[in-house]
Amino acid sequence: MNAQTLANKVWNFCHTLRDDGVGYGDYLEQLTYLIFLKMAHEYSQPPYRRDTGIPAGYGWPSLVRRTGAELEAHYLDLLRTLGQQSGTLGQIFTKAQNKIQDPAKLARVIHMIDAEKWAMLDADVKGDIYESLLEKNAEDTKSGAGQYFTPRALIQAMVACVQPQPGKTIADPSAGTGGFFLAAYDWITEHHGARMDREQKQFLKHHAFHGNEIVANTRRLCLMNLFLHNIGEIDDQPNIAPTDALIGPAPARYDYVLANPPFGRKSSMTVTNEEGEQEKEDFVYNRQDFWATTSNKQLNFVQHIRTMLKENGQAAVVVPDNVLFEGGAGETVRRKLLITTELHTILRLPTGIFYANGVKANVLFFDNKPGRAEPWTKDIWIYDYRTNVHHTLKRKPLRLEHLQDFIDCYQPGRRDRRQETWSGTNPTGRWRKYSLDEVLKRDKVSLDIFWLKDESLGDMDNLPEPDVLIGDIIENLEAGLEAFRNVAQGLENSR
């Protein structure tokens, strides 16, 4: 049975559970527990005979042989007991709950998983199954899962530009379900696997990846995703911390940071006021290593990511448009970024590629540098893949081939060979260079730079398809509403 067939088999049972009110996210969470238990049992048997750390009486066979109310009661006891264990085992089962209330349907899920030999499946097959389930879950925008899912093609393109090397550390302060880690792992094994020695392979498996994910269920999915892709072991102490990355400096410095920090401009926390009502207050991180103090979450992540990098470490980070043009703290952060790092590349992304609506985003590529008075940034290369580009999640999703021209222009590993595709004789070229002096003369040092003409504004005969136009309108309305919500929240908090 191939990965897609098995994924469909596992996923189709969700429709039955939906009648009982079990959502996609809850179902995927239960699958995480059960698949992990089944694999742990298989690894404890010949020829592996590994000590998985699961207490006697709480392994996979204890679920298979029970039915009815006895199964439900034992499953609850099992989740509670395993959540108290150490290592990856305890981290996956921390605060675990049973969301499948019908014991008969729980038994069906157990026997469906029991029918497969998961340990014998290739890591790519297991990983593909879980990745496809995560993607299906992200498509269910009502569950909010999409905010943790970055388009795989975008992740792959970012990794292809950075080209992570063996023996180097890779971090993501907002790890989500681990997409950047998996793409980096695949890149390294594909391009260097045949030449890697045993020490490098062990480093890649156990020590290369570090991150944070504060949403407990998402972190659980991330740990399971990494484990199924052969990253880490059952008894390893996970390198994905459950803490807010912005609270303080990272525990170490890393060679690469690849990230898509959470959407939403404000860092806020819910408090109870004197009237007993809940309200949100802007939360400001008072960090001595930050250039600017602000409640803007995205600007805080940009500053934090810079502090995470080793000298000459490389970063690729997805940011919304406001990071490129916002005044005040935004201008301060941009100026400092241009001086202290080499901000060499910006990729302008099209709308319609994220599950969250109203997102206009970019990718910043910058390299950390040692301190000096002279700015490190000399030229900023911008690739406009937004103007006159139309994608939708269903009919025209973003694929890696759509970003191949950007990767070619980027010239990974040999940026000194870059050549502009834009010129006076080719005004439609998407790849253009701006000098530091040109950028510093712009209002608020804005990096929101574009030069291509929007063809749909002047050519009525070549308008996009109606669903694309509607999607663009929705994106713009959502972005406008989000801006007004932030203004309203600011006015409310200032009273």
XYZ file of C-alpha atoms in Angstrom:
495
model
C 0.000 0.000 0.000
C 1.529 3.351 -1.031
C 1.577 6.483 1.105
C -1.370 8.186 -0.581
C -3.607 5.119 -0.389
C -2.847 4.635 3.289
C -3.297 8.339 4.006
C -6.705 8.282 2.320
C -7.688 5.189 4.281
C -6.689 6.800 7.566
C -8.324 10.100 6.651
C -11.617 8.759 5.298
C -12.544 7.424 8.722
C -12.651 11.031 9.925
C -15.966 11.511 8.112
C -17.554 8.938 10.409
C -16.173 10.692 13.475
C -17.392 14.092 12.255
C -20.932 12.920 12.984
C -19.894 12.680 16.650
C -18.418 16.177 16.635
C -14.777 15.097 16.333
C -13.035 17.706 14.191
C -10.093 17.208 11.859
C -7.614 18.565 14.394
C -8.902 16.336 17.200
C -8.840 13.271 14.938
C -5.288 14.003 13.815
C -4.269 14.414 17.441
C -5.694 11.002 18.354
C -3.910 9.452 15.358
C -0.673 10.954 16.690
C -1.090 9.119 19.998
C -2.111 5.824 18.461
C 0.411 5.668 15.599
C 3.195 6.525 18.041
C 2.084 3.732 20.388
C 1.888 1.231 17.528
C 5.379 2.142 16.293
C 6.805 2.016 19.813
C 5.398 -1.495 20.203
C 6.889 -2.604 16.885
C 10.293 -1.212 17.870
C 10.153 -3.168 21.142
C 9.821 -6.449 19.216
C 12.443 -8.427 17.258
C 14.589 -7.527 15.393
C 14.731 -4.059 17.036
C 14.184 -4.967 20.741
C 14.421 -1.304 21.797
C 13.544 -0.026 25.244
C 10.763 2.456 24.469
C 10.165 3.520 28.050
C 6.472 2.593 27.998
C 5.393 1.149 31.393
C 4.158 -2.440 31.495
C 0.456 -2.728 30.838
C 0.252 0.514 28.878
C 1.638 -0.559 25.506
C -0.181 -1.083 22.232
C -1.417 -4.639 23.011
C -3.309 -3.271 26.026
C -5.499 -1.275 23.629
C -5.998 -3.954 20.990
C -7.387 -6.542 23.408
C -9.963 -4.259 25.042
C -13.393 -3.105 23.852
C -16.316 -1.031 25.043
C -16.265 0.903 28.311
C -13.188 -0.997 29.452
C -11.256 0.300 26.422
C -12.378 3.883 27.014
C -11.396 3.808 30.701
C -8.029 2.207 29.989
C -7.287 4.657 27.160
C -7.865 7.609 29.517
C -5.591 6.011 32.130
C -2.964 5.292 29.449
C -2.911 8.891 28.185
C -2.534 10.233 31.709
C 0.237 7.767 32.616
C 2.305 8.269 29.449
C 2.070 12.040 29.823
C 4.108 11.667 33.021
C 7.019 9.883 31.308
C 10.307 11.467 30.202
C 11.679 12.199 26.733
C 9.689 12.398 23.503
C 7.202 9.890 24.920
C 6.066 12.183 27.717
C 6.186 15.292 25.521
C 3.820 13.806 22.936
C 1.347 12.696 25.609
C 1.519 15.823 27.801
C -2.056 16.879 28.748
C -3.404 14.351 26.243
C -7.171 13.823 26.177
C -9.465 11.322 24.503
C -11.655 13.146 21.961
C -13.279 9.963 20.532
C -16.136 9.396 22.975
C -17.652 6.356 21.227
C -15.632 3.268 22.336
C -16.719 1.322 19.246
C -15.286 3.972 16.918
C -12.139 4.245 19.014
C -11.703 0.480 18.621
C -12.134 0.801 14.838
C -9.377 3.420 14.646
C -7.110 1.203 16.759
C -7.672 -1.862 14.564
C -7.187 0.206 11.386
C -3.773 1.315 12.656
C -2.982 -2.168 13.960
C -3.407 -3.619 10.462
C -0.274 -1.820 9.217
C 3.398 -2.475 9.997
C 4.466 1.115 10.555
C 8.095 0.479 11.530
C 8.680 -1.346 8.243
C 7.463 1.591 6.168
C 10.161 3.774 4.665
C 10.682 7.078 6.492
C 9.620 8.934 3.348
C 6.366 6.959 3.185
C 5.546 7.500 6.859
C 6.443 11.147 6.536
C 4.366 11.611 3.386
C 1.348 10.055 5.115
C 1.595 12.392 8.068
C 2.380 15.426 5.911
C -0.703 14.783 3.766
C -2.833 14.531 6.902
C -1.407 17.813 8.199
C -2.160 19.467 4.878
C -5.741 18.182 4.882
C -6.106 19.512 8.411
C -4.753 22.899 7.338
C -7.327 23.045 4.541
C -10.014 23.024 7.209
C -9.739 26.777 7.792
C -12.616 26.730 10.276
C -10.350 24.908 12.725
C -7.734 27.640 12.459
C -5.118 25.016 11.621
C -4.048 26.851 8.472
C -2.193 29.483 10.448
C 0.410 26.842 11.351
C 0.886 25.603 7.803
C 3.317 27.288 5.399
C 2.956 26.240 1.726
C 5.411 23.413 1.143
C 6.599 24.910 -2.149
C 7.580 28.151 -0.416
C 9.460 26.253 2.297
C 11.307 24.213 -0.309
C 12.264 27.326 -2.274
C 13.606 29.065 0.848
C 15.661 26.002 1.765
C 16.960 25.668 -1.815
C 18.250 29.258 -1.618
C 19.882 28.879 1.809
C 21.312 25.398 1.056
C 21.907 24.162 4.628
C 25.064 22.097 5.123
C 25.753 18.965 7.225
C 27.005 19.528 10.757
C 25.203 22.886 11.037
C 22.366 23.873 13.378
C 18.966 24.922 12.072
C 16.409 26.790 14.176
C 12.808 27.950 13.889
C 11.359 30.050 16.754
C 7.803 29.370 15.550
C 8.185 25.767 14.439
C 4.524 24.918 13.789
C 4.371 21.319 12.591
C 8.066 21.298 11.609
C 7.855 22.027 7.890
C 11.142 23.944 7.665
C 13.008 21.246 9.593
C 11.763 18.500 7.286
C 12.598 20.425 4.124
C 16.112 21.156 5.448
C 16.535 17.501 6.430
C 15.462 16.389 2.941
C 17.820 18.895 1.290
C 20.820 17.778 3.329
C 20.189 14.048 2.835
C 19.529 14.466 -0.892
C 22.547 16.636 -1.660
C 25.045 15.392 0.937
C 23.723 12.083 2.287
C 26.006 9.864 0.222
C 29.127 11.696 1.488
C 28.127 12.188 5.115
C 30.078 10.257 7.738
C 28.521 8.555 10.765
C 29.101 11.559 13.041
C 27.381 13.925 10.629
C 24.399 11.584 10.280
C 24.051 11.302 14.057
C 24.250 15.088 14.384
C 21.521 15.522 11.768
C 19.272 13.021 13.520
C 19.732 14.215 17.108
C 21.238 17.703 17.304
C 20.665 19.738 14.127
C 17.144 21.060 14.743
C 16.023 23.459 17.476
C 12.860 25.475 17.896
C 9.873 26.715 19.857
C 6.147 26.083 19.524
C 3.847 27.451 22.214
C 0.610 25.834 20.983
C 0.586 22.464 22.756
C -1.319 20.477 20.126
C 0.745 21.910 17.275
C 3.969 21.092 19.122
C 2.702 17.543 19.603
C 2.119 17.248 15.841
C 5.597 18.657 15.204
C 7.293 16.100 17.467
C 5.388 13.273 15.811
C 6.152 14.638 12.345
C 9.895 14.760 13.066
C 9.860 11.283 14.608
C 8.101 9.774 11.589
C 10.704 11.388 9.325
C 13.486 9.629 11.289
C 14.545 12.722 13.234
C 15.189 11.923 16.900
C 14.385 8.842 18.960
C 11.669 7.879 21.418
C 13.973 8.424 24.403
C 15.505 11.703 23.134
C 14.793 14.937 24.953
C 12.965 17.020 22.309
C 14.672 20.170 21.024
C 11.305 21.859 20.384
C 10.613 23.959 23.470
C 7.006 24.704 24.524
C 7.919 28.251 25.586
C 7.404 31.636 23.935
C 10.586 32.282 21.945
C 10.269 36.056 22.373
C 10.374 36.031 26.176
C 14.170 36.015 26.302
C 17.341 35.369 24.281
C 17.677 31.984 22.603
C 19.674 29.399 24.607
C 22.245 29.137 21.810
C 23.255 30.676 18.483
C 22.480 28.861 15.244
C 23.895 28.590 11.740
C 20.501 28.933 10.028
C 17.104 30.295 11.008
C 14.195 29.418 8.743
C 10.825 30.676 9.907
C 7.311 31.878 9.173
C 6.316 33.598 12.438
C 2.601 33.684 13.319
C 0.405 36.102 11.393
C -1.073 38.993 13.344
C 0.725 42.211 14.126
C 0.072 42.544 17.847
C 1.483 40.567 20.747
C -1.326 40.478 23.274
C -2.498 38.631 26.342
C -6.014 38.112 27.710
C -6.658 39.605 31.154
C -9.699 40.067 33.385
C -10.544 43.688 34.143
C -12.102 45.161 37.303
C -15.611 44.467 35.972
C -14.775 40.787 35.589
C -14.746 41.021 31.785
C -12.014 39.558 29.632
C -10.086 41.886 27.375
C -6.833 41.841 25.441
C -3.884 43.989 26.364
C -0.902 44.673 24.137
C 2.116 42.770 25.402
C 5.520 44.398 25.046
C 8.739 42.359 25.297
C 11.349 44.368 27.186
C 14.502 42.878 25.702
C 17.873 44.597 26.085
C 19.095 42.893 22.919
C 16.248 44.351 20.817
C 16.695 47.551 18.813
C 13.138 48.743 19.450
C 10.473 48.049 22.063
C 7.137 47.370 20.384
C 3.993 45.267 20.677
C 4.279 44.407 16.959
C 4.810 40.640 17.021
C 6.349 40.465 13.558
C 8.948 43.153 14.279
C 9.797 41.367 17.526
C 10.349 38.110 15.655
C 12.645 39.805 13.126
C 14.715 41.236 15.975
C 14.740 37.927 17.838
C 15.804 35.962 14.757
C 18.751 38.306 14.245
C 19.884 37.621 17.826
C 19.603 33.854 17.246
C 22.168 33.803 14.461
C 25.821 32.965 14.789
C 28.274 35.341 13.210
C 27.761 34.874 9.446
C 24.645 32.801 10.175
C 21.900 32.924 7.552
C 18.185 33.681 7.946
C 15.166 33.357 5.677
C 11.960 34.605 7.286
C 8.419 35.212 6.037
C 7.049 38.624 7.075
C 3.882 40.592 6.231
C 4.041 43.835 4.252
C 3.793 46.048 7.356
C 7.305 45.007 8.399
C 8.581 46.591 5.174
C 6.929 50.008 5.517
C 5.651 50.634 9.065
C 7.100 53.722 10.744
C 8.358 54.163 14.301
C 9.768 50.880 15.572
C 9.508 49.463 12.055
C 11.845 52.098 10.636
C 14.294 51.555 13.494
C 14.371 47.806 12.903
C 14.884 48.198 9.143
C 17.745 50.683 9.586
C 19.494 48.444 12.109
C 18.958 45.375 9.931
C 20.587 47.131 6.963
C 23.580 48.174 9.064
C 24.269 45.124 11.250
C 23.351 42.377 8.778
C 23.599 41.901 5.051
C 19.962 42.126 3.955
C 20.551 40.980 0.431
C 17.254 39.578 -0.923
C 13.501 40.160 -0.714
C 10.925 37.892 -2.357
C 7.505 39.534 -2.784
C 4.874 36.814 -2.481
C 1.506 36.684 -4.221
C -1.824 36.543 -2.420
C -3.852 33.328 -2.387
C -1.096 30.982 -1.190
C -1.802 30.969 2.565
C -4.773 29.393 4.321
C -5.252 32.546 6.379
C -7.045 35.285 4.430
C -5.796 38.815 3.916
C -2.100 37.946 3.953
C 0.357 39.932 1.860
C 3.778 38.590 2.681
C 7.437 38.608 1.696
C 10.548 36.596 2.451
C 13.572 38.410 3.871
C 16.973 36.798 3.359
C 19.770 38.217 5.508
C 23.158 37.128 6.881
C 24.373 38.114 10.330
C 27.739 39.904 10.497
C 30.290 41.006 13.129
C 29.985 44.513 14.517
C 31.403 47.463 12.601
C 30.435 51.084 11.900
C 30.068 50.687 8.126
C 26.764 49.104 6.958
C 27.047 45.522 5.778
C 24.223 45.818 3.242
C 25.382 47.138 -0.123
C 22.619 46.115 -2.522
C 19.147 44.680 -2.012
C 17.860 42.370 -4.706
C 14.075 42.173 -5.010
C 12.092 39.538 -6.887
C 8.483 40.571 -7.495
C 6.407 37.407 -7.661
C 3.242 39.288 -6.713
C 2.361 41.746 -9.477
C 0.248 40.046 -12.182
C 0.590 36.677 -10.420
C -2.563 34.858 -9.362
C -2.793 31.739 -7.191
C -5.660 30.046 -5.382
C -5.505 27.213 -2.880
C -7.806 24.972 -4.903
C -7.502 25.708 -8.617
C -3.931 27.007 -8.850
C -1.936 26.232 -5.705
C 1.655 27.372 -5.435
C 4.133 24.762 -6.719
C 7.911 24.680 -6.516
C 8.203 25.163 -10.270
C 6.443 28.530 -9.905
C 9.380 29.740 -7.780
C 12.141 28.122 -9.830
C 12.928 31.333 -11.726
C 13.416 33.120 -8.400
C 15.767 30.354 -7.205
C 17.737 30.621 -10.453
C 17.988 34.408 -10.098
C 18.997 34.062 -6.431
C 22.105 32.097 -7.482
C 22.419 29.990 -4.301
C 26.025 29.709 -3.157
C 27.277 32.177 -5.764
C 25.413 35.416 -5.249
C 28.243 37.411 -6.863
C 27.014 36.126 -10.258
C 23.562 37.689 -10.022
C 22.228 39.554 -13.045
C 19.143 41.782 -13.142
C 16.334 40.707 -15.455
C 14.823 44.194 -15.238
C 16.257 46.957 -17.389
C 15.159 50.010 -19.369
C 14.654 47.760 -22.373
C 12.944 45.043 -20.306
C 10.620 46.895 -17.885
C 8.708 43.670 -17.095
C 11.734 41.965 -15.525
C 10.904 40.668 -12.046
C 14.465 40.710 -10.630
C 15.872 44.128 -9.769
C 18.683 45.543 -7.635
C 18.501 48.620 -5.395
C 21.533 50.165 -3.732
C 21.622 50.937 -0.015
C 21.750 54.663 -0.788
C 18.542 54.412 -2.841
C 16.744 52.625 -0.007
C 17.940 55.019 2.704
C 16.480 57.946 0.751
C 13.009 56.387 0.752
C 10.380 57.582 3.236
C 10.832 55.692 6.525
C 13.449 53.546 4.749
C 10.559 51.611 3.220
C 11.439 48.278 1.669
C 7.978 47.939 0.149
C 9.366 48.438 -3.363
C 7.644 47.547 -6.626
C 8.031 48.709 -10.202
C 5.917 46.432 -12.394
C 2.679 47.726 -13.895
C -0.483 45.928 -12.810
C -1.775 44.731 -16.186
C -5.293 44.076 -14.923
C -5.760 47.812 -14.296
C -5.386 48.717 -17.953
C -6.206 45.609 -19.972
C -9.870 44.711 -19.531
C -9.575 41.880 -22.051
C -7.056 39.961 -19.952
C -8.610 40.032 -16.519
C -8.023 37.008 -14.260
C -10.730 34.395 -13.808
C -13.712 35.533 -11.669
C -12.754 33.288 -8.739
C -9.257 34.798 -8.747
C -10.669 38.329 -8.770
C -13.035 37.459 -5.942
C -10.151 35.932 -4.014
C -8.083 39.111 -4.459
C -11.007 41.253 -3.293
C -11.449 39.067 -0.209
C -7.698 39.236 0.511
C -7.739 43.047 0.320
C -10.888 43.371 2.422
C -9.472 41.018 5.059
C -6.233 43.001 5.163
C -8.202 46.245 5.537
C -10.369 44.810 8.291
C -7.302 43.585 10.170
C -5.801 47.069 9.991
C -9.011 48.640 11.324
C -9.209 46.050 14.111
C -5.707 46.979 15.211
C -6.622 50.700 15.191
C -9.803 50.009 17.160
C -7.907 47.864 19.666
C -5.314 50.584 20.088
C -7.999 53.229 20.718
C -9.745 50.950 23.220
C -6.524 50.276 25.119
C -5.628 53.969 25.254
C -8.836 54.909 27.119
